[in-house]
Amino acid sequence: MGDRYSDGVSSLGPQTMETLRKAKILVVGAGGIGCEVLKNLVLLGCERIVTVDLDTIDVSNLNRQLLFRREHVGQAKAVVAREVVARLNPRACVEAHHANIKDSKFSVSWFGEFEVAANALDNVDARRHVNRMCLAAGVPLVEAGTTGYLGQVFVIKKGETACYECFPKPSRVAYPICTIRSTPDKPVHCVVWAKELFKLMFGGGGESMLYEDAAVEKSAYAGLAAEAAATRSPAIIARLLVALFETDVAKQIEAGTYKTAKTTPKPLVGLRVGTPPSRAASDWDRREWTVEECAGELSLSIQDARINEFDKDDPAAMSFVAAAANLRCANFGIERQTLYAAKGIAGNIIPAIATTNAVVAGLQVSEIVKVLTSQKPSYTYCLRDPTRKGYLLQPTALDEPQPGCYACRSGSVTVALNTETTKLETFVKKFVVGNLNFVKPALDLGESGIYDEEDDRLSENLGSSLSDLPAGGIKDGAIVKATDFSTDLDLTIVVKHLPDLDDQQYPEGFRILSDQQGPSEPKKRSLRSDDDDDVGKKAPEVEEEEDDVEILEEPPPTKKRPKDDDVVLLLEEPPPTKKPRL
Amino acid sequence: MATKNKYDRQLRLWGAEGQAALSAAHVLLIGAGPTGTEALKNLVLPGVGEFTVVDGERVGESDVASSFFARECDIGRPRAVVACELLLELNPDVRGQSRVVSPEELFRSEPEYAGSFALVIGAQLDPLSLQTVGEACWKRSVPLVVARTCGLVGSVRLQLRRHEVVESKPENTTWDLRVGDPFQTLEELGRECAGMWESWSSFERGRVPYAVILAAVAERFRRERGVLPETARDKADFRHRITQLGGDLENVQEACENCYRVWTSSSSLESLEVRLSHQDASDVTPLVKVLRGIAKFGRIPIAGPIPDMHADTSQFVALQRAYARAANADAKAVRELVPSEVPDDYVNYVCRHLRDVRIVATRSLADELESPDLEDAADALAESDDPTKLAQTPVLWYVALRAADRFLLKRKRWPSTDPLDVKDLVADLQALSAGKLPWTPDTWDHHAIELARFQNAELHAVASVIAAVAAQEAVKLIAHMYLPINHTFFFNAINASAATFEI
């Protein structure tokens, strides 16, 4: 080691530096947090890094993703990030995959090669996937997320700390149809309604919440909406606006919809289609449009809209939603929104800034070092305002795995066998029943059932060898979900293909590679009542927007601020010969 | 489809006003090592207008090892020039230049230099340069952000002589409802409600926004007792009166939950005393001019916006409008009392956010050095009795770092792990902390040895956290939004904890 690592050696100690250099580290995501993590790892002296990212670079990334420049827009994030960080240290070997982490090539055994993985992702789905893969492969995972000024970092270690799925995520709010269709009382209800109207007109109407079977019920606008979308004729559009914002509202009042409601809407009588707000004005999207302007804007955007799903970045679609939502707000006496605000609601945009990402990425690297040097990891909150005691970054103890967690608590077991010669019947009888002590097993491969004692239709699979089974077969790296209905136990079985298993040593035809949860004593899942206090406390947040998902009631709820009393300073005072570490 | 605006995501936090302030700002960075360049990077990416980098050193091996903004091929070139070049690559909207000169020399020959910047960031400055820079910034009232990384610990210190925040954006919005001190329209609505309540059906009662109910009950209470509820008993009585109106109605329940607004919604200027005391400030900023106007006006102007309430839509909208009209009228009246060079928009802006206006001042660096006040920091030490936890408390590391700096000043070198150095350092630590902290370790050896090992190095992962916090504070200061920390942030990467304290 030359001068390059001298600072690290003096502060962290030579053994730690050596460990860092040799460790194989996975960084999933090369976006806001990922860029920072990659840079930090390389500059810390880590030499074996692999990054995976599906995305290409977008202009809106440039305000915080420091590895990317304008000329990179459109290129693969992982590839550009690799090029830039590899230059920081000639000894560093950085491998990039422009791919979906859910791709089957990233199998459990592929994950198993890493000493530690870091999640720098922008969506719950991929996070869950990596969580399960790391649990299955026994790789510690350092999870991180930010929203605006808030962030958190925590470590998932199988069997020791709570996993990503131990606490339910804040669920996306689905609004009751009647609120959207008849009784909105918040701007977001009107925005959702406008998106549904867009879907009805331009996105294949059948799925729209506003769609109704003409034979059953007839609104004042359904026919006109279809006609306006088809003809784009300003005259028809004008009639549609009257139908939407006057006639239909009046009709609903008459039908007694609002008899017992607190609020009665007001039909927009004599709605004038004004001039659309001028786009030349600098405050075009920041100013509240008048009702007449909204009508003008809506008319114009109906003429321009493309037949497509709603996309907040499609100008005509977004204008449509903002204008229609505002007219509906006017009906119901709800405060109107600027286009800018409506876009935030409709696109579920989560603010993101360079500084929070940098703090979180720095903490994530600290936790990676702790994991690699076997120190006790922590769960750290990054707060906007200091706590009563002045803490801005607050380390707290990690939770234990939650007894009810299906992802981690039911455990997993890795078994090696010859998938080409082993029959399903042998697998079930000798392994699942004989070894794992399952009483009434059912096995699923992906979404497909392959065996269920109580389902005769599946019994024909028993004679097939594992690799020939439906749903792709049980091949090397396959994950089989085993459920025991009698003990209510779920278990993940990872299968490795081992063609030359020594049948003298393993006469039963399989070899168990890991068995950490002790599935030989199946436990009943305990009810959650004991842990209810913690439920929902620590759901990680997403870093970036997810388009076209059900709209959140509000940005992901800020977590219950940890109480000051929760502060636990985790590092034991190191013995004098031992170095403190990051 | 791509968003056209690369700043879209941050605008959603600090708005167009914050962005405008940022892109108009010229920031000075002194010290182009890993901590300084990372901090400036966090301002260049979001679009600061212009920067100047001052540094007298040349790129060395340790810069290349731990900085993103110094490459192998730059070894031997001035750090300021290299950092400037590489930082400018991040964002074509930003202008930047460098000056190759030691900060000591620059500030000695051009004492006015700091005065032309919106903000100065001093990164990894040696104790002497820091004193010079600190004094120069204090004298010219330029906000200074001091960032420093030392091995596994680091700090950010703000020096603000006087900093105005109009939108402090508290986590909980305080609505200005005036229910205990109603403006004319609200008073009339309350009276009407009180007069009609008995004759209304339950349906009609359910349509009244809770602010009107509260105004009505408060008015009656005052008529009977001469004052608004003050004692706990009065308040309970008041709550009881509300419940009597019909506990099953949602708006009445809301009124009950919001009772406290009756005794906290005063328009008296006294509640803003701290802020208004600054009307006598020698530096007559536009904010001071507006505050003086408000003092003449005689009461707090109404803010305008009101929270959502369970009510009949038309009644609620009418109430919303009444508040908005009252707010406009107040702002207009204040406008007449403020010198005309202050723009209308600004007067409105201050009137609307008056409750969130804060004026912040920190101690100067010189003061802190002269007479450190460890009282605030001592609180954190009183919380636990576990010595292994206490030993990692950020404030202890702060004290330890100070001792190491004194060593550096005296000996012109960083302490080594040599037992003699450690002994000296420990002795100084005892002198610094004796009798000033409620808890000190049995021995300071651990802290002293660690600091000696750190060799004042800028470990990148630590520097990047420190730099991020420094930049975050810089954005707050430039935008005059959110409350800055007061005044020191200290990060201990050994256990990933960080605290803020005033020393």
CSV table of N, CA and C in Angstrom, one decimal, chain B residues 150-217:
chain,number,residue,atom,x,y,z
B,150,CYS,N,-11.4,15.8,10.8
B,150,CYS,CA,-10.2,15.3,11.4
B,150,CYS,C,-10.4,13.8,11.7
B,151,GLY,N,-9.8,13.0,10.8
B,151,GLY,CA,-10.0,11.5,10.9
B,151,GLY,C,-11.4,11.1,11.0
B,152,LEU,N,-11.8,10.6,12.1
B,152,LEU,CA,-13.2,10.1,12.2
B,152,LEU,C,-14.2,11.0,12.8
B,153,VAL,N,-13.7,12.3,13.1
B,153,VAL,CA,-14.6,13.3,13.6
B,153,VAL,C,-14.6,14.5,12.7
B,154,GLY,N,-15.5,15.4,12.9
B,154,GLY,CA,-15.5,16.6,12.1
B,154,GLY,C,-16.6,17.6,12.6
B,155,SER,N,-16.5,18.8,12.2
B,155,SER,CA,-17.4,19.8,12.7
B,155,SER,C,-17.8,20.9,11.6
B,156,VAL,N,-18.9,21.5,11.8
B,156,VAL,CA,-19.3,22.6,11.0
B,156,VAL,C,-19.7,23.7,12.0
B,157,ARG,N,-19.1,24.9,11.8
B,157,ARG,CA,-19.4,26.0,12.8
B,157,ARG,C,-19.9,27.2,11.9
B,158,LEU,N,-21.0,27.8,12.4
B,158,LEU,CA,-21.5,29.0,11.7
B,158,LEU,C,-21.1,30.2,12.5
B,159,GLN,N,-20.7,31.2,11.8
B,159,GLN,CA,-20.5,32.5,12.5
B,159,GLN,C,-21.4,33.5,11.8
B,160,LEU,N,-22.4,34.0,12.5
B,160,LEU,CA,-23.4,34.9,11.9
B,160,LEU,C,-23.5,36.1,12.9
B,161,ARG,N,-23.2,37.2,12.3
B,161,ARG,CA,-23.3,38.4,13.2
B,161,ARG,C,-24.8,38.8,13.4
B,162,ARG,N,-25.5,38.7,12.3
B,162,ARG,CA,-26.9,39.0,12.3
B,162,ARG,C,-27.5,38.4,11.0
B,163,HIS,N,-28.4,37.4,11.2
B,163,HIS,CA,-28.9,36.7,10.0
B,163,HIS,C,-30.4,36.7,10.1
B,164,GLU,N,-31.0,37.2,9.0
B,164,GLU,CA,-32.5,37.3,9.0
B,164,GLU,C,-33.1,36.1,8.2
B,165,VAL,N,-34.1,35.5,8.8
B,165,VAL,CA,-34.9,34.5,8.2
B,165,VAL,C,-36.3,34.9,8.2
B,166,VAL,N,-36.9,35.0,7.0
B,166,VAL,CA,-38.3,35.3,6.9
B,166,VAL,C,-39.1,34.1,7.0
B,167,GLU,N,-38.8,33.1,6.2
B,167,GLU,CA,-39.5,31.8,6.2
B,167,GLU,C,-38.7,30.8,7.0
B,168,SER,N,-38.9,30.7,8.3
B,168,SER,CA,-38.2,29.7,9.0
B,168,SER,C,-38.8,28.3,8.8
B,169,LYS,N,-40.0,28.3,8.2
B,169,LYS,CA,-40.6,27.0,7.9
B,169,LYS,C,-40.6,26.0,9.1
B,170,PRO,N,-41.3,26.4,10.2
B,170,PRO,CA,-41.3,25.5,11.3
B,170,PRO,C,-42.1,24.2,10.9
B,171,GLU,N,-41.7,23.1,11.6
B,171,GLU,CA,-42.3,21.8,11.2
B,171,GLU,C,-43.8,21.8,11.3
B,172,ASN,N,-44.4,22.6,12.3
B,172,ASN,CA,-45.8,22.7,12.5
B,172,ASN,C,-46.3,24.1,12.1
B,173,THR,N,-47.2,24.2,11.2
B,173,THR,CA,-47.7,25.5,10.8
B,173,THR,C,-48.5,26.0,11.9
B,174,THR,N,-48.2,27.3,12.3
B,174,THR,CA,-49.1,27.9,13.2
B,174,THR,C,-50.1,28.8,12.5
B,175,TRP,N,-51.3,28.5,12.5
B,175,TRP,CA,-52.3,29.2,11.8
B,175,TRP,C,-52.7,30.5,12.6
B,176,ASP,N,-52.9,31.5,11.8
B,176,ASP,CA,-53.2,32.8,12.5
B,176,ASP,C,-54.7,33.0,12.4
B,177,LEU,N,-55.5,32.5,13.4
B,177,LEU,CA,-57.0,32.5,13.3
B,177,LEU,C,-57.6,33.7,13.9
B,178,ARG,N,-57.0,34.3,14.9
B,178,ARG,CA,-57.5,35.5,15.6
B,178,ARG,C,-58.9,35.3,16.3
B,179,VAL,N,-59.2,34.0,16.7
B,179,VAL,CA,-60.5,33.8,17.2
B,179,VAL,C,-60.7,34.5,18.5
B,180,GLY,N,-59.6,34.7,19.3
B,180,GLY,CA,-59.8,35.4,20.5
B,180,GLY,C,-59.8,36.9,20.4
B,181,ASP,N,-59.4,37.4,19.2
B,181,ASP,CA,-59.2,38.8,19.0
B,181,ASP,C,-59.6,39.1,17.6
B,182,PRO,N,-60.9,38.9,17.3
B,182,PRO,CA,-61.4,38.9,15.9
B,182,PRO,C,-61.3,40.2,15.2
B,183,PHE,N,-61.1,40.1,13.9
B,183,PHE,CA,-61.2,41.3,13.0
B,183,PHE,C,-62.7,41.4,12.7
B,184,GLN,N,-63.1,42.5,12.1
B,184,GLN,CA,-64.5,42.9,12.0
B,184,GLN,C,-65.4,41.8,11.5
B,185,THR,N,-65.0,41.3,10.3
B,185,THR,CA,-65.9,40.3,9.6
B,185,THR,C,-66.1,39.1,10.5
B,186,LEU,N,-65.0,38.7,11.1
B,186,LEU,CA,-65.1,37.4,11.9
B,186,LEU,C,-66.0,37.7,13.1
B,187,GLU,N,-65.8,38.9,13.7
B,187,GLU,CA,-66.6,39.3,14.8
B,187,GLU,C,-68.1,39.2,14.5
B,188,GLU,N,-68.4,39.8,13.3
B,188,GLU,CA,-69.8,39.8,12.8
B,188,GLU,C,-70.3,38.4,12.6
B,189,LEU,N,-69.5,37.5,12.0
B,189,LEU,CA,-69.9,36.2,11.7
B,189,LEU,C,-70.2,35.5,13.0
B,190,GLY,N,-69.3,35.7,14.0
B,190,GLY,CA,-69.5,35.1,15.3
B,190,GLY,C,-70.8,35.5,16.0
B,191,ARG,N,-71.1,36.8,15.9
B,191,ARG,CA,-72.3,37.4,16.5
B,191,ARG,C,-73.5,36.7,15.9
B,192,GLU,N,-73.5,36.6,14.6
B,192,GLU,CA,-74.6,36.0,13.8
B,192,GLU,C,-74.8,34.6,14.3
B,193,CYS,N,-73.7,33.9,14.4
B,193,CYS,CA,-73.8,32.5,14.8
B,193,CYS,C,-74.3,32.4,16.2
B,194,ALA,N,-73.9,33.2,17.1
B,194,ALA,CA,-74.4,33.2,18.5
B,194,ALA,C,-75.9,33.4,18.5
B,195,GLY,N,-76.3,34.4,17.7
B,195,GLY,CA,-77.7,34.8,17.7
B,195,GLY,C,-78.6,33.8,17.2
B,196,MET,N,-78.1,33.0,16.1
B,196,MET,CA,-79.0,32.1,15.4
B,196,MET,C,-78.9,30.7,16.0
B,197,TRP,N,-77.9,30.4,16.7
B,197,TRP,CA,-77.6,29.0,17.0
B,197,TRP,C,-78.8,28.2,17.5
B,198,GLU,N,-79.5,28.9,18.5
B,198,GLU,CA,-80.7,28.2,19.1
B,198,GLU,C,-81.8,27.8,18.1
B,199,SER,N,-81.9,28.7,17.1
B,199,SER,CA,-83.0,28.5,16.2
B,199,SER,C,-82.6,27.6,15.0
B,200,TRP,N,-81.2,27.3,14.9
B,200,TRP,CA,-80.8,26.4,13.8
B,200,TRP,C,-81.1,24.9,14.1
B,201,SER,N,-81.3,24.2,13.0
B,201,SER,CA,-81.4,22.8,13.1
B,201,SER,C,-79.9,22.2,13.2
B,202,SER,N,-79.9,21.0,13.6
B,202,SER,CA,-78.6,20.4,13.7
B,202,SER,C,-77.8,20.4,12.4
B,203,PHE,N,-78.5,20.3,11.3
B,203,PHE,CA,-77.9,20.3,10.0
B,203,PHE,C,-77.2,21.7,9.7
B,204,GLU,N,-78.0,22.7,10.1
B,204,GLU,CA,-77.5,24.1,9.9
B,204,GLU,C,-76.3,24.4,10.8
B,205,ARG,N,-76.4,23.9,12.0
B,205,ARG,CA,-75.3,24.1,13.0
B,205,ARG,C,-74.0,23.4,12.5
B,206,GLY,N,-74.2,22.2,11.8
B,206,GLY,CA,-73.0,21.5,11.3
B,206,GLY,C,-72.3,22.2,10.2
B,207,ARG,N,-72.9,23.2,9.6
B,207,ARG,CA,-72.3,23.9,8.5
B,207,ARG,C,-71.3,25.0,8.8
B,208,VAL,N,-71.3,25.4,10.1
B,208,VAL,CA,-70.5,26.5,10.5
B,208,VAL,C,-69.0,26.2,10.7
B,209,PRO,N,-68.1,26.9,10.1
B,209,PRO,CA,-66.7,26.6,10.3
B,209,PRO,C,-66.3,26.8,11.8
B,210,TYR,N,-65.4,26.0,12.3
B,210,TYR,CA,-65.1,26.0,13.7
B,210,TYR,C,-64.6,27.4,14.2
B,211,ALA,N,-63.9,28.1,13.3
B,211,ALA,CA,-63.3,29.4,13.7
B,211,ALA,C,-64.4,30.4,14.1
B,212,VAL,N,-65.6,30.3,13.4
B,212,VAL,CA,-66.7,31.1,13.7
B,212,VAL,C,-67.3,30.8,15.1
B,213,ILE,N,-67.4,29.4,15.3
B,213,ILE,CA,-67.9,29.0,16.6
B,213,ILE,C,-67.0,29.5,17.7
B,214,LEU,N,-65.7,29.3,17.6
B,214,LEU,CA,-64.8,29.8,18.6
B,214,LEU,C,-64.9,31.3,18.9
B,215,ALA,N,-65.0,32.0,17.8
B,215,ALA,CA,-65.1,33.5,17.9
B,215,ALA,C,-66.4,33.8,18.7
B,216,ALA,N,-67.5,33.1,18.4
B,216,ALA,CA,-68.7,33.4,19.0
B,216,ALA,C,-68.7,33.1,20.5
B,217,VAL,N,-68.1,31.9,20.9
B,217,VAL,CA,-68.0,31.6,22.3
B,217,VAL,C,-67.1,32.5,23.0
